[in-house]
XYZ file of N, CA and C in Angstrom:
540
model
N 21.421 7.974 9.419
C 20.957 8.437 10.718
C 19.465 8.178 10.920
N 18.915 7.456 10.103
C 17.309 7.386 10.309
C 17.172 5.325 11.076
N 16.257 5.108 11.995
C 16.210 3.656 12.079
C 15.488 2.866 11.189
N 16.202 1.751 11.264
C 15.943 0.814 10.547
C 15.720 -0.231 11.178
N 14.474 -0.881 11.056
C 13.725 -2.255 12.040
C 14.500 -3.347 10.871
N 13.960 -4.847 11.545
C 14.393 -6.070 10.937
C 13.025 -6.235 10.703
N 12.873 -7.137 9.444
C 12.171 -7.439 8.408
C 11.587 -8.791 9.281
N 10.145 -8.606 9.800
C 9.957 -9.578 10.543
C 9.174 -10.762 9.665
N 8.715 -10.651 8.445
C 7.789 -11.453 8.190
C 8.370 -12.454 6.994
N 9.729 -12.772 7.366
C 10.500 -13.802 7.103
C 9.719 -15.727 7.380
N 9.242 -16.500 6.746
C 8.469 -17.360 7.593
C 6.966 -17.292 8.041
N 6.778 -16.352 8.190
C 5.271 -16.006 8.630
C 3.991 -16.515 8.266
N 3.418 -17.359 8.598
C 2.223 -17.393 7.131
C 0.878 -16.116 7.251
N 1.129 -15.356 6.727
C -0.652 -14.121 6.583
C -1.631 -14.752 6.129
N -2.456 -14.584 6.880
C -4.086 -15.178 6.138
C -5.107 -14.947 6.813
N -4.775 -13.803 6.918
C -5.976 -12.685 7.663
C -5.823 -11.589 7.449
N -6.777 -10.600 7.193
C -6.874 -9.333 6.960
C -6.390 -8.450 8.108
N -5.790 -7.358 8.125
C -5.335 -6.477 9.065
C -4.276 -7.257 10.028
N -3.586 -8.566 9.611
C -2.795 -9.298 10.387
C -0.990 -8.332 10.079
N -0.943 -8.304 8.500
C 0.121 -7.411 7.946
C -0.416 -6.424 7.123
N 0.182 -5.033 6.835
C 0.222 -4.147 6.497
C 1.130 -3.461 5.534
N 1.151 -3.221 4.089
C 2.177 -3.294 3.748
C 2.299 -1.336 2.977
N 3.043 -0.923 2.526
C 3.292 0.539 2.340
C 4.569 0.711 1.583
N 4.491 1.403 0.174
C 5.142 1.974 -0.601
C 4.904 2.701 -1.123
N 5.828 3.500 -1.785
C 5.598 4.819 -2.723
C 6.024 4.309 -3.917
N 5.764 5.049 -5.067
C 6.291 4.856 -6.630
C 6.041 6.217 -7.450
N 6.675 6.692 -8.323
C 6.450 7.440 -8.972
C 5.679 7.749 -9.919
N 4.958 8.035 -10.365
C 3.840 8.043 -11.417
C 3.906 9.141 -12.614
N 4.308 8.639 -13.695
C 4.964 9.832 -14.866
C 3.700 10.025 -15.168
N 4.120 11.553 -15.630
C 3.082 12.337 -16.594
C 3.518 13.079 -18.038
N 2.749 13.718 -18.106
C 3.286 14.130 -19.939
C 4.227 15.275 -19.230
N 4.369 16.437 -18.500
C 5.619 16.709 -17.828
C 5.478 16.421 -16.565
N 6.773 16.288 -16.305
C 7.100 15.743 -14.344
C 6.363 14.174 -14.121
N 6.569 13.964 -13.017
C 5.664 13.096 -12.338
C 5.074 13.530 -10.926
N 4.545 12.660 -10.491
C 3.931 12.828 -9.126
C 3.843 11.043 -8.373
N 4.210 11.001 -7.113
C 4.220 10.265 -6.581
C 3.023 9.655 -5.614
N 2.900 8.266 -5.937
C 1.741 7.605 -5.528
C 2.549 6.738 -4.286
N 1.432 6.758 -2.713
C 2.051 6.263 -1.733
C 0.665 5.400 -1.285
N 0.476 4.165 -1.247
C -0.686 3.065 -0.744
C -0.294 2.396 0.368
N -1.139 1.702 1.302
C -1.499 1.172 2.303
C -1.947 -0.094 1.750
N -1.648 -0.969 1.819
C -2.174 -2.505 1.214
C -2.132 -3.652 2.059
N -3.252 -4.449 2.531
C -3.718 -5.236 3.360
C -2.449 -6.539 2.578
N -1.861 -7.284 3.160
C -1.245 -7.989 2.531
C -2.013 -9.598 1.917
N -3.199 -10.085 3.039
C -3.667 -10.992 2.554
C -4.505 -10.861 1.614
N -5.445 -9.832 1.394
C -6.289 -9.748 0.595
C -6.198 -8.223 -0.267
N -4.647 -8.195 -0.492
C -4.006 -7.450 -1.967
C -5.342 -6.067 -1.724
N -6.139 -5.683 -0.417
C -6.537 -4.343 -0.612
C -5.772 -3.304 -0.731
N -5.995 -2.353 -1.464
C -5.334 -0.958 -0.984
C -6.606 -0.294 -0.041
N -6.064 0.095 1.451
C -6.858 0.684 2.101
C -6.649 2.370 1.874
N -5.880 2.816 1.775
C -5.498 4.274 1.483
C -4.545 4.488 1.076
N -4.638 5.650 -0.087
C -3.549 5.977 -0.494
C -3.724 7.749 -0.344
N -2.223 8.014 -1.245
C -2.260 9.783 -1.414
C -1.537 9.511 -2.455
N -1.629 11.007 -3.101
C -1.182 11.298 -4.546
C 0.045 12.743 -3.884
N 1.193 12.768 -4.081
C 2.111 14.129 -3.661
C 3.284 14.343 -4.802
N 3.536 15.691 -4.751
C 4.638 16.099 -5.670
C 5.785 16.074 -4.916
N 6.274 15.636 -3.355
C 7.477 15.415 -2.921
C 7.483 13.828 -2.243
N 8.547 13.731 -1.527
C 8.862 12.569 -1.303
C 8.807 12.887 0.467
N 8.359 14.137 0.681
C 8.208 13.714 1.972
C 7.461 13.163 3.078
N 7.215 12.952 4.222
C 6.645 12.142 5.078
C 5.426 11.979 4.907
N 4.738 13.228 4.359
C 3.354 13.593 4.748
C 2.412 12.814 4.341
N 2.228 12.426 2.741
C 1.385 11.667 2.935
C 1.403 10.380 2.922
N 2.717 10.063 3.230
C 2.756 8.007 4.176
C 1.942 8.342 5.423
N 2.199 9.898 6.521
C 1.652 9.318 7.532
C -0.039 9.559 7.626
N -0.365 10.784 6.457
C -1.604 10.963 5.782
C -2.470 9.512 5.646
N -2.356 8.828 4.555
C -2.672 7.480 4.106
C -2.246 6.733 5.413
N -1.569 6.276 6.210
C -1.654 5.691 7.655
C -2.533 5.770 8.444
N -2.439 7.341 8.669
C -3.550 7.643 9.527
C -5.186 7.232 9.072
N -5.428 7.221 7.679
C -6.622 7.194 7.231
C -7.002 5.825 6.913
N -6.098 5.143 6.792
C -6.242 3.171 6.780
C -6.438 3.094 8.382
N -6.017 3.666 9.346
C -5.972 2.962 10.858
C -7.595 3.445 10.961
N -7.918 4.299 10.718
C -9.287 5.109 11.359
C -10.421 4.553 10.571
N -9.825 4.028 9.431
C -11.098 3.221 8.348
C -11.458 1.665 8.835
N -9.830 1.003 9.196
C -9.810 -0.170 9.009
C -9.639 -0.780 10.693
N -8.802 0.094 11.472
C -8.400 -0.160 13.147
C -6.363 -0.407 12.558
N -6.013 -1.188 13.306
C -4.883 -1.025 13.202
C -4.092 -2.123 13.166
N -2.755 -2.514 12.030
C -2.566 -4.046 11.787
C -1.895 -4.514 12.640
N -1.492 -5.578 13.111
C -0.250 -6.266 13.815
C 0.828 -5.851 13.619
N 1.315 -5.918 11.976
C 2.602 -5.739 11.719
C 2.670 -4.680 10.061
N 2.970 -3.306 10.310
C 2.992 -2.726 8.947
C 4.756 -2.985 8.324
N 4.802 -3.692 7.374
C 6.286 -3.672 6.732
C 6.260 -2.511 5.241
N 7.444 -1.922 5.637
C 7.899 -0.687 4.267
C 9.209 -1.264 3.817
N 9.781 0.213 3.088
C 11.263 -0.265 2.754
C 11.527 0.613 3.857
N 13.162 1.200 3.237
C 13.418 1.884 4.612
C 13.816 3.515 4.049
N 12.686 3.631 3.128
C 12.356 5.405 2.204
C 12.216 6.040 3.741
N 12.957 7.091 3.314
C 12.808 8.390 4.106
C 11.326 8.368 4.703
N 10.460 8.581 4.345
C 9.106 8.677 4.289
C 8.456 7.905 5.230
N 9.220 6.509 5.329
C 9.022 5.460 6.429
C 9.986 5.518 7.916
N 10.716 6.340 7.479
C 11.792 6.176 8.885
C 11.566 7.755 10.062
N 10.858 8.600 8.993
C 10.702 10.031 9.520
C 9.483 9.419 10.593
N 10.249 9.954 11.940
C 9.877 10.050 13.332
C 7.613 10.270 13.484
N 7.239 11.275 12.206
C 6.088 10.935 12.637
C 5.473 10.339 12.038
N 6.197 8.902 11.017
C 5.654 8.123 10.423
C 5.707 7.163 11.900
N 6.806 6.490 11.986
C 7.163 6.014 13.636
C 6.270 6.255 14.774
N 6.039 7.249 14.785
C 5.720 8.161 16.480
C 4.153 6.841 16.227
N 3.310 7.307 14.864
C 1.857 6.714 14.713
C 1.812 5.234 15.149
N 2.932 4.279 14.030
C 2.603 2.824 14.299
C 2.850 2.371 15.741
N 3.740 3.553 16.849
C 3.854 2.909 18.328
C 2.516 3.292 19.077
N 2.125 4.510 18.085
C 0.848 5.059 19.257
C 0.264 3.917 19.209
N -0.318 3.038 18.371
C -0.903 2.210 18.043
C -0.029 0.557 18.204
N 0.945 0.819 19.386
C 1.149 -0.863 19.074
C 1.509 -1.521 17.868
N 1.916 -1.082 16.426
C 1.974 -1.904 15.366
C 3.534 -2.175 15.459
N 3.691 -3.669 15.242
C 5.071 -3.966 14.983
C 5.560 -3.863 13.538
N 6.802 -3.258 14.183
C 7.380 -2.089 12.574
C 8.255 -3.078 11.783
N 7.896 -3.668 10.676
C 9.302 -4.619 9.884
C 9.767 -4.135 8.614
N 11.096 -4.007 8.186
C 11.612 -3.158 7.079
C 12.179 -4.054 6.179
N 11.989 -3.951 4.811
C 13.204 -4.730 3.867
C 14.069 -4.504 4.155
N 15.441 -5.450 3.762
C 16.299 -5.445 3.441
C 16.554 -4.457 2.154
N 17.871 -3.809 2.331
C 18.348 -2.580 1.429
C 17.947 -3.636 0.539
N 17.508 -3.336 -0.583
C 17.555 -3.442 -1.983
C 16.982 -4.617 -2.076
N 16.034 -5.198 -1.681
C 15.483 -6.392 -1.288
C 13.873 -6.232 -1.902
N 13.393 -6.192 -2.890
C 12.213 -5.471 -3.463
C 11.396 -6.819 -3.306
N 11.624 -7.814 -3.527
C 11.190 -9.263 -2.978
C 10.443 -9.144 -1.334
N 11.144 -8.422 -0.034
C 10.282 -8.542 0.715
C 8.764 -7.841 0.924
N 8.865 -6.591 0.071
C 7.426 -6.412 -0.217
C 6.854 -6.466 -1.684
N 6.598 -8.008 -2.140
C 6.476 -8.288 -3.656
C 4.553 -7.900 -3.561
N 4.108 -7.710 -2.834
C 2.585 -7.823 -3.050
C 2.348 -6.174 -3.718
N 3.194 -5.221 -2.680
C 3.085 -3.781 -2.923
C 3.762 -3.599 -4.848
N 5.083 -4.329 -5.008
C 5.150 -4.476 -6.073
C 4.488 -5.050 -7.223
N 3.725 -5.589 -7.195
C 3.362 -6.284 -8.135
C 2.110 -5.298 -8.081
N 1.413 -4.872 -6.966
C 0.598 -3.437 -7.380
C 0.868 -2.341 -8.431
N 2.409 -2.213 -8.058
C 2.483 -0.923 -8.715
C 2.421 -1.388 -10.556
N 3.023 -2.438 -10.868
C 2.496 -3.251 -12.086
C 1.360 -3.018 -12.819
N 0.825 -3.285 -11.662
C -0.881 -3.375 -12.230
C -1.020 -1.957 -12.782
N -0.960 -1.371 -11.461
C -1.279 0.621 -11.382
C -0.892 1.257 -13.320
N 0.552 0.827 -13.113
C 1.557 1.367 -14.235
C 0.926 0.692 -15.442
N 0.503 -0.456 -15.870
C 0.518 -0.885 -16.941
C -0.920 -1.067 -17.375
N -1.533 -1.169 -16.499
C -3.314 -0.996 -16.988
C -3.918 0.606 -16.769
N -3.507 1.456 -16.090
C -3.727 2.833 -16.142
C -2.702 3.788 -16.283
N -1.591 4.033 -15.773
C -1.072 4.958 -15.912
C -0.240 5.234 -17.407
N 0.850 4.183 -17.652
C 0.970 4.356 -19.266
C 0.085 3.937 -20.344
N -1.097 3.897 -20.098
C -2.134 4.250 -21.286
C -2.608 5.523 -21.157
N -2.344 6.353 -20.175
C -2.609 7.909 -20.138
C -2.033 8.275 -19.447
N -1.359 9.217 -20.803
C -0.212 10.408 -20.413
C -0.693 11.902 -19.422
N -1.376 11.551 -18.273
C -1.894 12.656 -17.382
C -0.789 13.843 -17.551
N -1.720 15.381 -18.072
C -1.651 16.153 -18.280
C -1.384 17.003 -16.730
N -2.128 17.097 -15.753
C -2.134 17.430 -14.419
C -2.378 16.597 -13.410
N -1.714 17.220 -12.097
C -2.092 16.558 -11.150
C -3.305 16.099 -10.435
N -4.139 16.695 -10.958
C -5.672 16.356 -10.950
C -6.299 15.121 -11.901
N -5.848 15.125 -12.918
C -6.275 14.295 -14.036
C -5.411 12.945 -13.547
N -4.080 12.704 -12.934
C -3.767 11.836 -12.086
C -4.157 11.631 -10.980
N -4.970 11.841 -10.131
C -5.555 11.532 -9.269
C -6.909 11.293 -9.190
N -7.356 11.889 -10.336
C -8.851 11.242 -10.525
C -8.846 9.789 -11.569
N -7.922 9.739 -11.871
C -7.364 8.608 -12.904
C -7.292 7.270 -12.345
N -6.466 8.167 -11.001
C -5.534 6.627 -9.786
C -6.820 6.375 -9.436
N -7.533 7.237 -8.983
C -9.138 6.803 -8.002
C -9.779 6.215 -8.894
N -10.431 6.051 -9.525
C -10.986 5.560 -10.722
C -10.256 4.086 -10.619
N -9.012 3.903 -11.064
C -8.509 2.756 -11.098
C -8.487 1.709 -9.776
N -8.290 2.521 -8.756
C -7.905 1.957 -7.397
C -9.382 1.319 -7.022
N -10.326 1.969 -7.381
C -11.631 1.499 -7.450
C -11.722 0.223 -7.790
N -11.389 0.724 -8.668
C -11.842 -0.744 -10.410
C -10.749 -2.294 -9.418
N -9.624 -2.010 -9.160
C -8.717 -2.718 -8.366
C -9.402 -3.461 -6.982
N -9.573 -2.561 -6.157
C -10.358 -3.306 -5.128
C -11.472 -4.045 -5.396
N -12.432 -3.293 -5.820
C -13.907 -3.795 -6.550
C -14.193 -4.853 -7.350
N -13.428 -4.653 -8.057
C -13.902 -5.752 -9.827
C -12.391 -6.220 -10.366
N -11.538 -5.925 -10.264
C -10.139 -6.772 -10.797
C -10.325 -8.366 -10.028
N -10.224 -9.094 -10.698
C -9.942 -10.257 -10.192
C -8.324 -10.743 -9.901
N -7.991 -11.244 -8.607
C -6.930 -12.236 -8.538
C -6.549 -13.450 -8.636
N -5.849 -13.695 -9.363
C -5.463 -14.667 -9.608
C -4.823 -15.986 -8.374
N -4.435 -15.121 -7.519
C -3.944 -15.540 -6.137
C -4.928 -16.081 -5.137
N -6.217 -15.262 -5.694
C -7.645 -15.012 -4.848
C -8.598 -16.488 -5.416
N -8.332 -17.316 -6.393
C -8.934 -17.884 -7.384
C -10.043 -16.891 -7.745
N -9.695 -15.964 -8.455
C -10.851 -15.084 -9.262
C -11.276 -13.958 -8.468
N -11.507 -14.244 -7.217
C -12.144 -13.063 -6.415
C -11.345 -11.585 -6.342
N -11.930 -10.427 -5.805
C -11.165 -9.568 -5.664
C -10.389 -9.056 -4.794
N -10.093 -8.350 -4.339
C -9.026 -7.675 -2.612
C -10.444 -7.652 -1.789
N -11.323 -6.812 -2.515
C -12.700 -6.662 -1.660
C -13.765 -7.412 -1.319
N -13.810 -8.782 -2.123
C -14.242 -9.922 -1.823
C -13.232 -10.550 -0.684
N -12.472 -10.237 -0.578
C -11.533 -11.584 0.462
C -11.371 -10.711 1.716
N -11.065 -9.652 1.473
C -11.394 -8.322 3.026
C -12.718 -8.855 3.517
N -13.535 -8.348 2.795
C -14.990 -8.416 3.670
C -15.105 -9.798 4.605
N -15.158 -10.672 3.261
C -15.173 -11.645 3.622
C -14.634 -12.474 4.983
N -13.259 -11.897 4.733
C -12.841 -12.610 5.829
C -12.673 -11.700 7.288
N -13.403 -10.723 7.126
C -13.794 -9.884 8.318
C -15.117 -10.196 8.987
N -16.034 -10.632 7.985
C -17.296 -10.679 8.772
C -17.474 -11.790 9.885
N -16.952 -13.146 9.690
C -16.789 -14.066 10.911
C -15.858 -13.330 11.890
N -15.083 -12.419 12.346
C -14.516 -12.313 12.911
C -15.238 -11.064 14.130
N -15.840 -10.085 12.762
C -16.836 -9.713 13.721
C -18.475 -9.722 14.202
N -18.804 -10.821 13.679
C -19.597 -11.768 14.235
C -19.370 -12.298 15.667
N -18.103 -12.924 15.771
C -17.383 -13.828 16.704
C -17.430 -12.538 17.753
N -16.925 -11.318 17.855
C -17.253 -10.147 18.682
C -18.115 -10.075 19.163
């Protein structure tokens, strides 16, 4: 009973910042429970613009982290999710129309159409999170920040030839608002 858009960025070529928008959640273990990590990620230049750290799976902070990428960054063309609860709940929706964003969804079980958000959580999981077994939800979130830092800032891509998410954002923002 929740909608489900078509996956528009079939073909597409991205190569501009704030052109696509991409958004997932993942779980993030700890020494007990986990807690769930939900990011905002520029698709050309692999930024994470916002994220949240929550102990449920509900809406709040996809439309939390939404709201706080649109007001940091303005607002993308096209944000693509899967089709998690989290993405289909009405005031995740209600935001990307206030704003004009065209809404595109994977395919069920299709983890390939958002491989950039995946291959994040990679990074996240295997260079910070299972090398420390976070004790609290605090010590995971000052952990993720710390890392998410280090990620935008100073990780190099390989995709990027060397540069970072935050070298290729800026970068390719400042001619544009120049050109303004």
């Amino acid at each position: 009973e929740h909608p489900v858009f078509p996956y528009l960025l079939r073909g597409v070529t991205i190569d501009r910042p704030n052109q696509v928008w991409a958004m997932d959640t993942t779980y993030i273990p700890m020494r007990r429970g986990f807690v769930y990590l939900t990011v905002v990620l520029d698709w050309a230049s692999r930024r994470v613009l916002a994220w949240r750290l929550s102990i449920s799976l509900a809406a709040d902070a996809a439309v939390e982290a939404l709201e706080e990428a649109i007001a940091k960054h303005g607002a993308p063309e096209i944000m693509n999710t899967d089709q998690g609860s989290q993405f289909t709940a009405s005031a995740f929706i209600d935001i990307l129309r206030r704003h004009d964003i065209r809404i595109s969804m994977d395919g069920k079980g299709c983890w390939r159409d958002n491989v950039f958000v995946e291959r994040l959580w990679r990074s996240v999981k295997y260079e910070e999170v299972y090398l420390k077994a976070y004790e609290t939800v605090s010590a995971a979130r000052e952990g993720l920040q710390a890392y998410l830092a280090f990620y935008n800032e100073r990780r190099p891509h390989q995709a990027h030839a060397g540069r970072t998410p935050d070298m290729v954002y800026y970068a390719a923002l400042a001619p544009i608002q120049a050109a303004a």
